[in-house]
mmCIF file of N, CA and C in Angstrom:
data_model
loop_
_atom_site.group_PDB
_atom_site.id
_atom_site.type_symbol
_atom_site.label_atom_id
_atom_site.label_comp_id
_atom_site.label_asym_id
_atom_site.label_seq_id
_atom_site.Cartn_x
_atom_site.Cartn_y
_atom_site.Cartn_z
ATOM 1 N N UNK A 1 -30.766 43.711 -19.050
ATOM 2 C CA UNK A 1 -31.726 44.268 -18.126
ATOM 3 C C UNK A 1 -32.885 43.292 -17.936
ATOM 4 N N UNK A 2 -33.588 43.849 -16.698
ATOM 5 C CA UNK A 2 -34.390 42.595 -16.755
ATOM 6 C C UNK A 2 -35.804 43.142 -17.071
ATOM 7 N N UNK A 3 -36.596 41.569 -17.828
ATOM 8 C CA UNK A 3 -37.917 41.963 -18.378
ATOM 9 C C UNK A 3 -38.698 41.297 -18.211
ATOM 10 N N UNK A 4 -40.124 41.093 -17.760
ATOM 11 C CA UNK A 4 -41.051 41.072 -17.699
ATOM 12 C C UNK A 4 -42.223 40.806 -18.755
ATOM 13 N N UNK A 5 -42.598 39.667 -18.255
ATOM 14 C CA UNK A 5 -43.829 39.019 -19.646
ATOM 15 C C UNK A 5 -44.714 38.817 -18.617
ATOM 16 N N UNK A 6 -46.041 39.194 -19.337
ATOM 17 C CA UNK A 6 -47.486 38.572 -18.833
ATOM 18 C C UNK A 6 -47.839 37.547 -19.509
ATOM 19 N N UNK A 7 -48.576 36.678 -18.861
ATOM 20 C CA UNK A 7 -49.319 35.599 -19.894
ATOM 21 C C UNK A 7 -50.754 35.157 -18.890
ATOM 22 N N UNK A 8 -51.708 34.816 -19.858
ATOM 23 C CA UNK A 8 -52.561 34.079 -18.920
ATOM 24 C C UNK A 8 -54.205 34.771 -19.169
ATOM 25 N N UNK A 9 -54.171 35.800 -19.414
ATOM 26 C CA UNK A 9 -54.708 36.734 -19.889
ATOM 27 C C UNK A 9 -56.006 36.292 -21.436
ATOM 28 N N UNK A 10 -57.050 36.988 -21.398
ATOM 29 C CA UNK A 10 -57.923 35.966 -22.192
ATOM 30 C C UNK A 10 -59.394 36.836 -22.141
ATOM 31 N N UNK A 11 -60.487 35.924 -23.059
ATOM 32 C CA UNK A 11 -61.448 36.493 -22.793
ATOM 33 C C UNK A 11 -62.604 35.309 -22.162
ATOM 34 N N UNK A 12 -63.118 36.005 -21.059
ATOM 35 C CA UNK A 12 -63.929 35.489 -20.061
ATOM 36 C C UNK A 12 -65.173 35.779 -19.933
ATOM 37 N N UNK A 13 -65.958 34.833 -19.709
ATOM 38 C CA UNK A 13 -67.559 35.374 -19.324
ATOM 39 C C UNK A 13 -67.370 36.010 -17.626
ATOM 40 N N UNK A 14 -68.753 36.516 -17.780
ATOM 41 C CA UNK A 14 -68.725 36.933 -16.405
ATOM 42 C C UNK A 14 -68.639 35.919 -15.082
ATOM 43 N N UNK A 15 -68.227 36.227 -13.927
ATOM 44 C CA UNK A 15 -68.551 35.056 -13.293
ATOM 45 C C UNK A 15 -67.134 33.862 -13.151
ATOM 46 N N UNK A 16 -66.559 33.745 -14.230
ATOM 47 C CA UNK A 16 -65.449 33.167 -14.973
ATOM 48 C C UNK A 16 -63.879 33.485 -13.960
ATOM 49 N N UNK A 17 -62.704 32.507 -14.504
ATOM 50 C CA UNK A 17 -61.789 32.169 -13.442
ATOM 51 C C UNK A 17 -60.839 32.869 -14.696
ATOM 52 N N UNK A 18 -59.473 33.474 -14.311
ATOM 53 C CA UNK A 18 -58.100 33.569 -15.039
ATOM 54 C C UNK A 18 -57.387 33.472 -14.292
ATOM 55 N N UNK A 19 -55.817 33.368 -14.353
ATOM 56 C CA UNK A 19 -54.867 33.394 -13.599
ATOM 57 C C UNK A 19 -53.599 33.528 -14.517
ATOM 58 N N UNK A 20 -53.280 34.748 -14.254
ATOM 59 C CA UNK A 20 -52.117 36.011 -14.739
ATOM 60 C C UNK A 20 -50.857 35.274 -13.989
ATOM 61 N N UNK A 21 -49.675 34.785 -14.968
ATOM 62 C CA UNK A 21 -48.904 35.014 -14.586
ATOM 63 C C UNK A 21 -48.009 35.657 -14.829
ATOM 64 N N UNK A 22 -46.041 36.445 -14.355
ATOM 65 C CA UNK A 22 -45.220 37.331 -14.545
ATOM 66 C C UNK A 22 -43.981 36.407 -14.723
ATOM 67 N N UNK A 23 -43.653 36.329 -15.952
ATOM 68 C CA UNK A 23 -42.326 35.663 -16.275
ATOM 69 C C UNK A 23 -41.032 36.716 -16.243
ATOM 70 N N UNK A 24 -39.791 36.646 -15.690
ATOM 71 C CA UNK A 24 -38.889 37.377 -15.562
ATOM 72 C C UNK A 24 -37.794 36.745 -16.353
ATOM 73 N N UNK A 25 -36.938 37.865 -16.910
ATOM 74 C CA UNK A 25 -35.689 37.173 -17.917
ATOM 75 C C UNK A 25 -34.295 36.484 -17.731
ATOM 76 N N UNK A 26 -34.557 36.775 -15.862
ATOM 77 C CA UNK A 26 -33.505 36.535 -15.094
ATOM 78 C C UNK A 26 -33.204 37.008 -13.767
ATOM 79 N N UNK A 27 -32.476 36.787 -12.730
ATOM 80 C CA UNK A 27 -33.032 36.919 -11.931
ATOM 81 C C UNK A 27 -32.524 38.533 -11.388
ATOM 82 N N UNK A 28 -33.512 38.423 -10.129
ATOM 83 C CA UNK A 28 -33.892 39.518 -9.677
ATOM 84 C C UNK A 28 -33.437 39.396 -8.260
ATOM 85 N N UNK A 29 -32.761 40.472 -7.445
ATOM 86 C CA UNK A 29 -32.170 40.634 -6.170
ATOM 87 C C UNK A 29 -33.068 42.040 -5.659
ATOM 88 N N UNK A 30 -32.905 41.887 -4.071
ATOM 89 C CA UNK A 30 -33.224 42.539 -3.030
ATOM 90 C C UNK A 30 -34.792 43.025 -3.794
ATOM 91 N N UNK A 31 -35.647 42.314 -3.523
ATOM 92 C CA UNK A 31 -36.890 42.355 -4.135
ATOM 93 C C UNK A 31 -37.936 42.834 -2.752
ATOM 94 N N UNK A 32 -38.945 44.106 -2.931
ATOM 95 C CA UNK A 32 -39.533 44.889 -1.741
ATOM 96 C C UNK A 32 -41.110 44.446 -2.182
ATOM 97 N N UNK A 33 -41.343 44.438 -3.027
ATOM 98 C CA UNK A 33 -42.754 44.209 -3.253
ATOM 99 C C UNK A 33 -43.219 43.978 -4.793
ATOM 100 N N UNK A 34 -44.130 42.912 -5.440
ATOM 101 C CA UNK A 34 -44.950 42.693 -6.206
ATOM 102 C C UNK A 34 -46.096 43.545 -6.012
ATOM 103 N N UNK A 35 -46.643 43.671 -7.330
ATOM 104 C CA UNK A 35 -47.910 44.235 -7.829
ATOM 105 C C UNK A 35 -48.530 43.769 -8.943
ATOM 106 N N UNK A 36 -49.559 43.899 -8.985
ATOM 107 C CA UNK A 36 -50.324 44.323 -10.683
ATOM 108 C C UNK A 36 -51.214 45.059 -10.983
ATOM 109 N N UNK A 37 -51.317 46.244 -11.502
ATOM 110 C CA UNK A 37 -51.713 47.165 -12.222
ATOM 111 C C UNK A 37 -52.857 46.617 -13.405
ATOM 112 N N UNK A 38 -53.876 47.636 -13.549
ATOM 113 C CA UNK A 38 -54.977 47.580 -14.592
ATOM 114 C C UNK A 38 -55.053 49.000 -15.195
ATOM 115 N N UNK A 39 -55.600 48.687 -16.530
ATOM 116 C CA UNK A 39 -55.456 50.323 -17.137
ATOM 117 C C UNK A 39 -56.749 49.665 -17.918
ATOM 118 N N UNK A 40 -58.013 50.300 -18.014
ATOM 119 C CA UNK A 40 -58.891 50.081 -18.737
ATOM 120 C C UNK A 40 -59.052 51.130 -19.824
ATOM 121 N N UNK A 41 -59.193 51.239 -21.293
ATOM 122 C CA UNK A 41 -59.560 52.153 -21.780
ATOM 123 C C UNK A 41 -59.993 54.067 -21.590
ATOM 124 N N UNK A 42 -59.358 54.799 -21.480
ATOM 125 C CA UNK A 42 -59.442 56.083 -21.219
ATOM 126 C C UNK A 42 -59.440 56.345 -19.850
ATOM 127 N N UNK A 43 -58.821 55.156 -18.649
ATOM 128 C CA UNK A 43 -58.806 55.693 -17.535
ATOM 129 C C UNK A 43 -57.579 54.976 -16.914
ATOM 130 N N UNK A 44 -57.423 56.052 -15.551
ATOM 131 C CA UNK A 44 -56.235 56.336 -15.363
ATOM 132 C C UNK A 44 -55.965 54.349 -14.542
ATOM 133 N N UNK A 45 -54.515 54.479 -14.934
ATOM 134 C CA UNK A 45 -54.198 52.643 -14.386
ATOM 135 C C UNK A 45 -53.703 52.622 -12.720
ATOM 136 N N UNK A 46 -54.669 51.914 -12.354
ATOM 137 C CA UNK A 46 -54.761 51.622 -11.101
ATOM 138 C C UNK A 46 -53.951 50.409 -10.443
ATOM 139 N N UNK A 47 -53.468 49.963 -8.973
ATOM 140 C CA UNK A 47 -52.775 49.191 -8.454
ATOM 141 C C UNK A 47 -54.158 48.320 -7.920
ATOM 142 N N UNK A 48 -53.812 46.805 -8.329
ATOM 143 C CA UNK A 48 -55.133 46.034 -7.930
ATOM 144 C C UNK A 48 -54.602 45.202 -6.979
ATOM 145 N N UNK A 49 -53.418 44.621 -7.049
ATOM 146 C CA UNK A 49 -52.978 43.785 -5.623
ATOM 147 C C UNK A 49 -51.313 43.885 -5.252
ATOM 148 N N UNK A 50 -51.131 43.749 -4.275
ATOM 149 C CA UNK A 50 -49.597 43.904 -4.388
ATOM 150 C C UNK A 50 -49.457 42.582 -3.211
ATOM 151 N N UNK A 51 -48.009 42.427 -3.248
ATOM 152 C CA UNK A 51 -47.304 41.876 -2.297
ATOM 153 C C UNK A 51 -46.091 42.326 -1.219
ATOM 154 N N UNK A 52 -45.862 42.553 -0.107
ATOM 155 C CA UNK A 52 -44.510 42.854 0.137
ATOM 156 C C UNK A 52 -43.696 41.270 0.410
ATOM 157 N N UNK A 53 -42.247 41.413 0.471
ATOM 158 C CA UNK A 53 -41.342 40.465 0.660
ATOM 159 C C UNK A 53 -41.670 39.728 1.750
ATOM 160 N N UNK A 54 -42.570 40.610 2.738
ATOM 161 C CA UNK A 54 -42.592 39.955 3.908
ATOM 162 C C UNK A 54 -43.695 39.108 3.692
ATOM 163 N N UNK A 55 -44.765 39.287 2.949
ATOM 164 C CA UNK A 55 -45.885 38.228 2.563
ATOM 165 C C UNK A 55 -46.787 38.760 2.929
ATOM 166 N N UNK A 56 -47.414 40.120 3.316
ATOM 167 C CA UNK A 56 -48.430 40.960 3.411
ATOM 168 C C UNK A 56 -49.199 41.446 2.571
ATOM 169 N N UNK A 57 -50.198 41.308 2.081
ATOM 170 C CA UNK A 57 -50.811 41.832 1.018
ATOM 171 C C UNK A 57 -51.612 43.015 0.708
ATOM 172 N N UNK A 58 -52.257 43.300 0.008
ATOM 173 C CA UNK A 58 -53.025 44.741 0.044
ATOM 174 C C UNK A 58 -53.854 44.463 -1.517
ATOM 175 N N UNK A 59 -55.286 44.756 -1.623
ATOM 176 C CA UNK A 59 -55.788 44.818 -3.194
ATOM 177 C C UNK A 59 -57.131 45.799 -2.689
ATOM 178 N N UNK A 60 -56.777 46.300 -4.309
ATOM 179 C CA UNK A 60 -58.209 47.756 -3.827
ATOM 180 C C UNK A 60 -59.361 46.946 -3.837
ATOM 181 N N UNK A 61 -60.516 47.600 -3.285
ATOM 182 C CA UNK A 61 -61.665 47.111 -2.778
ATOM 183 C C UNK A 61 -62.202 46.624 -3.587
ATOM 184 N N UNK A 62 -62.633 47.170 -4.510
ATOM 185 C CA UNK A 62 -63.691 46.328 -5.778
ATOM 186 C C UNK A 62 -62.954 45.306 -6.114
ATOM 187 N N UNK A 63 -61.582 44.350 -5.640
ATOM 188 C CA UNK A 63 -61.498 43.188 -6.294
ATOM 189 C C UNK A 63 -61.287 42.338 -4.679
ATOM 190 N N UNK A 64 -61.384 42.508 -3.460
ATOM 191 C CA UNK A 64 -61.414 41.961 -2.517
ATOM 192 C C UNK A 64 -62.407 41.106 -2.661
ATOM 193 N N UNK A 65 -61.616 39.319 -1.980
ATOM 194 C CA UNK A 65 -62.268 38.358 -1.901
ATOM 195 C C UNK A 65 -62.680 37.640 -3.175
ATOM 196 N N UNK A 66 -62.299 38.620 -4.382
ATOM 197 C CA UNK A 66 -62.354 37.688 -5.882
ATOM 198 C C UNK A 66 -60.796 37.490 -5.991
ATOM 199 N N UNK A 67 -59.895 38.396 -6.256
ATOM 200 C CA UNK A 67 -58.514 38.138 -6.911
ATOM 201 C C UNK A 67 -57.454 37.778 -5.397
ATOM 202 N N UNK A 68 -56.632 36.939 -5.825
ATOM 203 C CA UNK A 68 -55.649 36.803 -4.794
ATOM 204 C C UNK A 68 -54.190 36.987 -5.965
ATOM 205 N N UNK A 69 -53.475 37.396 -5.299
ATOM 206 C CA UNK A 69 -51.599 37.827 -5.693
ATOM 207 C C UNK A 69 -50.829 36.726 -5.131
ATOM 208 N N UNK A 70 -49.661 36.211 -5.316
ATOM 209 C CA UNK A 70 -49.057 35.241 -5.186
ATOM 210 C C UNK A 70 -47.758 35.127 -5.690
ATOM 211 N N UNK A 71 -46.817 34.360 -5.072
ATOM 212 C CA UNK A 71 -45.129 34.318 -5.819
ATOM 213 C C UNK A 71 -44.944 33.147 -6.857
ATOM 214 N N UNK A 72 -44.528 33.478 -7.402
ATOM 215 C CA UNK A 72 -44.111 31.889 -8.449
ATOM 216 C C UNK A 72 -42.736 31.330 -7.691
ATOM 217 N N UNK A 73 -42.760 30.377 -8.671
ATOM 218 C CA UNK A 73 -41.671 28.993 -7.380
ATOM 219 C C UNK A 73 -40.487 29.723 -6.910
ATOM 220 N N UNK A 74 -40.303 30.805 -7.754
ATOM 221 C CA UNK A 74 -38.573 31.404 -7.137
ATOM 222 C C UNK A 74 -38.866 32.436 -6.374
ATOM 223 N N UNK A 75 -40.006 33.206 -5.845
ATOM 224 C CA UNK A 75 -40.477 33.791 -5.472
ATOM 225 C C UNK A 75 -39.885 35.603 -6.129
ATOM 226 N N UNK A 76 -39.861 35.286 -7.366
ATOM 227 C CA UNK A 76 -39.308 36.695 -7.779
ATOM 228 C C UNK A 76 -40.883 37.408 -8.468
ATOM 229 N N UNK A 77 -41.322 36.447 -9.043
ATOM 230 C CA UNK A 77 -42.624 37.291 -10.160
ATOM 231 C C UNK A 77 -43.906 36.754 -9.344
ATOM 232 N N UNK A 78 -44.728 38.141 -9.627
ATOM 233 C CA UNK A 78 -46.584 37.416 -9.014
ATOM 234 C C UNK A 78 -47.400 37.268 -9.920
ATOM 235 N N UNK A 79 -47.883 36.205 -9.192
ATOM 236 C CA UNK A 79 -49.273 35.385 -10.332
ATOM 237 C C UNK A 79 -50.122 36.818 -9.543
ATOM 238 N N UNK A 80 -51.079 35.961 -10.587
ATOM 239 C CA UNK A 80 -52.766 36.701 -9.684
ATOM 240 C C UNK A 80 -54.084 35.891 -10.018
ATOM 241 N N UNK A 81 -54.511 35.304 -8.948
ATOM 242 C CA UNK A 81 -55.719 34.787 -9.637
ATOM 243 C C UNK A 81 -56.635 35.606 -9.205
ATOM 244 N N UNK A 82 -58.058 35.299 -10.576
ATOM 245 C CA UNK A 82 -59.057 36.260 -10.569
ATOM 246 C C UNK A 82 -60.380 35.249 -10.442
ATOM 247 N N UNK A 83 -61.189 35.423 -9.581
ATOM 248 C CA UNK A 83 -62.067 34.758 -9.798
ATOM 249 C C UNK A 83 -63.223 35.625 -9.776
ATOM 250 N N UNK A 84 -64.403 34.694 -9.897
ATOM 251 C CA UNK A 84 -65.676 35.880 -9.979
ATOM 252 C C UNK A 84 -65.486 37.149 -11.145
ATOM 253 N N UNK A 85 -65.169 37.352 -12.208
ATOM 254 C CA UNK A 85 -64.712 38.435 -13.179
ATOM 255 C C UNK A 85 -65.982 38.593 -13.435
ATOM 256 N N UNK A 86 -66.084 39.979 -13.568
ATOM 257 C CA UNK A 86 -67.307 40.991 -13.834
ATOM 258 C C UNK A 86 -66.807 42.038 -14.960
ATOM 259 N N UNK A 87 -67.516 42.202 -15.658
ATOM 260 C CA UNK A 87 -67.172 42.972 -17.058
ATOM 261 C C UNK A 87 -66.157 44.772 -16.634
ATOM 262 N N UNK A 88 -66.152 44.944 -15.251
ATOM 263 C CA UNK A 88 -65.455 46.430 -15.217
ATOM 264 C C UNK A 88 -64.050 45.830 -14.944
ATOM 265 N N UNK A 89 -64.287 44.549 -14.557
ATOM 266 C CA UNK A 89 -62.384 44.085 -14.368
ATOM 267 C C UNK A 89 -61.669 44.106 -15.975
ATOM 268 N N UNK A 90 -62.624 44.149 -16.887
ATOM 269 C CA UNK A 90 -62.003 44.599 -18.314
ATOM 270 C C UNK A 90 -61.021 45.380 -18.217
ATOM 271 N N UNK A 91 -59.497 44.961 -18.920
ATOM 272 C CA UNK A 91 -58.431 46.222 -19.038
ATOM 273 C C UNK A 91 -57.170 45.080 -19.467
ATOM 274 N N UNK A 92 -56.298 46.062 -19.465
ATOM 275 C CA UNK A 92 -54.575 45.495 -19.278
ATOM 276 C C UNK A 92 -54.123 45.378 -18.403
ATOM 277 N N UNK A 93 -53.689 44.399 -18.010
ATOM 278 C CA UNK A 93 -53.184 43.835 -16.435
ATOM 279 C C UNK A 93 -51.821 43.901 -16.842
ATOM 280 N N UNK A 94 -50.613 44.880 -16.424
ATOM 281 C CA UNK A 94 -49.071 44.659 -15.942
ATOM 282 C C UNK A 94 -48.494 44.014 -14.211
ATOM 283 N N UNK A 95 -47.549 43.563 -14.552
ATOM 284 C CA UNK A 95 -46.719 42.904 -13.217
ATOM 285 C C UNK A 95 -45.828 44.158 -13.530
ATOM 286 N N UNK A 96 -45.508 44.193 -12.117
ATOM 287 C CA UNK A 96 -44.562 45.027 -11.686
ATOM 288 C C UNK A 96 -43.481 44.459 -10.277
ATOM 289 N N UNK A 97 -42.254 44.625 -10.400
ATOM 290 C CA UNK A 97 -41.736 44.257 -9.402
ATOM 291 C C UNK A 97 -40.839 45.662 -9.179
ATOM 292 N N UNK A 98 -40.766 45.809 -7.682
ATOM 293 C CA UNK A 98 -40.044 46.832 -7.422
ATOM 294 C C UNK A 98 -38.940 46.358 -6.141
ATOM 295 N N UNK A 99 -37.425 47.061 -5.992
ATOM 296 C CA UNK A 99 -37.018 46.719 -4.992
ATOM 297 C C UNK A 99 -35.781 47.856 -4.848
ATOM 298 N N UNK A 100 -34.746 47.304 -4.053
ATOM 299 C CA UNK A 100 -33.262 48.123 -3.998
ATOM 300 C C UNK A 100 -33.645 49.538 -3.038
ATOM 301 N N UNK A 101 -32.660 50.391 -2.925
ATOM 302 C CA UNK A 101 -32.539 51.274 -1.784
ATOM 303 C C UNK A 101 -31.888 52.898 -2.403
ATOM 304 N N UNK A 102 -32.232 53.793 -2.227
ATOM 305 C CA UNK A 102 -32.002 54.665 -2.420
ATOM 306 C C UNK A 102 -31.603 54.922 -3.820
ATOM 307 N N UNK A 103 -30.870 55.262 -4.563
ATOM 308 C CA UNK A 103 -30.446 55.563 -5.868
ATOM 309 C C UNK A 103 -30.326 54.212 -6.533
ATOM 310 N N UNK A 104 -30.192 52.755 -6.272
ATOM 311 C CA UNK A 104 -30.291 51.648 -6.614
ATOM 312 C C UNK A 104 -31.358 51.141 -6.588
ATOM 313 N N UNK A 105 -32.720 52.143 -5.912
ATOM 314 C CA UNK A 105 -34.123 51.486 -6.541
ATOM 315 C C UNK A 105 -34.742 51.193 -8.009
ATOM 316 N N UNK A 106 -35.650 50.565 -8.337
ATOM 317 C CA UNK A 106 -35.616 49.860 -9.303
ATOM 318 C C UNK A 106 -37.173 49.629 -9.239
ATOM 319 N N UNK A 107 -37.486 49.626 -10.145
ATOM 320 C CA UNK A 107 -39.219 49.201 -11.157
ATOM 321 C C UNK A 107 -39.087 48.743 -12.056
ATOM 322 N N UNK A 108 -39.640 47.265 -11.990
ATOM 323 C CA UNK A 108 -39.564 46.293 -13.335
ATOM 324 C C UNK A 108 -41.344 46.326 -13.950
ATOM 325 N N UNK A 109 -41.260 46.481 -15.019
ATOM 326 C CA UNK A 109 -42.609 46.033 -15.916
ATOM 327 C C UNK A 109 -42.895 45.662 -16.894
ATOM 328 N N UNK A 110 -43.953 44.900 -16.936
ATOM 329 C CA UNK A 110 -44.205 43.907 -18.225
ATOM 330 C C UNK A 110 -44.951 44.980 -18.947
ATOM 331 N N UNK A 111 -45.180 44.345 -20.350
ATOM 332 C CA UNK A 111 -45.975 44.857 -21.399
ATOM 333 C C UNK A 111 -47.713 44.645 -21.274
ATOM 334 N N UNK A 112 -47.832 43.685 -20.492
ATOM 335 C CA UNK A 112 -49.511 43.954 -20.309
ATOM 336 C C UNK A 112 -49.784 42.729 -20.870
ATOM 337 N N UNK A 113 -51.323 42.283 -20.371
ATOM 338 C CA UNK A 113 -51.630 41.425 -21.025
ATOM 339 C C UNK A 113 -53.404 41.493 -20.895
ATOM 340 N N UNK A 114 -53.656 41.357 -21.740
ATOM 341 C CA UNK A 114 -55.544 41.542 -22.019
ATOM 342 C C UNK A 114 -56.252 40.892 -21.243
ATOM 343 N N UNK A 115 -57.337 41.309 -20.470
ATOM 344 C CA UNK A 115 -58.188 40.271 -19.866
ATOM 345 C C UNK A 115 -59.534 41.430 -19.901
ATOM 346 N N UNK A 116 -60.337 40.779 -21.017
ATOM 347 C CA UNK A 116 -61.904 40.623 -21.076
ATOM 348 C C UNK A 116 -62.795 39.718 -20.758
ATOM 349 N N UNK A 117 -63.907 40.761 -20.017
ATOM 350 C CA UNK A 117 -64.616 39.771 -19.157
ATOM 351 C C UNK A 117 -66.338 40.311 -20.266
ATOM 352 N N UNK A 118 -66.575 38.936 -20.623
ATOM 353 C CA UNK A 118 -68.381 39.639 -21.258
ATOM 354 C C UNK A 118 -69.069 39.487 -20.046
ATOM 355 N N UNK A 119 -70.221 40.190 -20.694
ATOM 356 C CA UNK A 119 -71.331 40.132 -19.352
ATOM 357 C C UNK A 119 -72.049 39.081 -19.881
#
């Protein structure tokens, strides 16, 4: 089955640059859209940027114009760079890849990876 690693992940001052990437264990077919997800301490985990196949993007507001989403060289897993980090971007960042069609849909996810930001 296939799996999903984060790496990249760290602790940052405020202000400060990371860049998350999503390693996969093998490959991946009929692929609909990238994401990455944040879960901060006692609250509920939110979708912060996604991708579709077609190359359209979408990221919730409080990280517009700091973080950008992106494909790695095979275009199966998304980076994410973060720039400008401010101490509420604190949490666990997962990749997620989702794709396939009706009863052959499919959600891939990593285990998370830490990114603290001090003030």
């Amino acid at each position: 089955q296939v799996r999903l690693v984060e790496s990249g992940g760290g602790l940052v001052q405020a202000g400060g640059s990371l860049k998350l990437s999503c390693a996969a264990s093998g490959s991946i077919f009929d692929i609909n859209g990238m994401s990455w997800y944040r879960q901060a301490p006692g609250k509920q985990r939110e979708m912060v940027a996604q991708i579709a196949s077609g190359g359209s993007t979408h990221y919730v507001d409080s990280v517009k114009g700091r973080f950008t989403i992106s494909r790695d060289n095979a275009n199966n897993t998304p980076y994410l760079q973060m720039n400008r980090l401010k101490p509420e971007d604190t949490a666990v960042y997962y990749c997620n890849v989702w794709g396939g069609f009706g009863d052959a849909r499919y959600h891939y996810w990593g285990q998370g990876t830490q990114v603290t930001v001090s003030s």
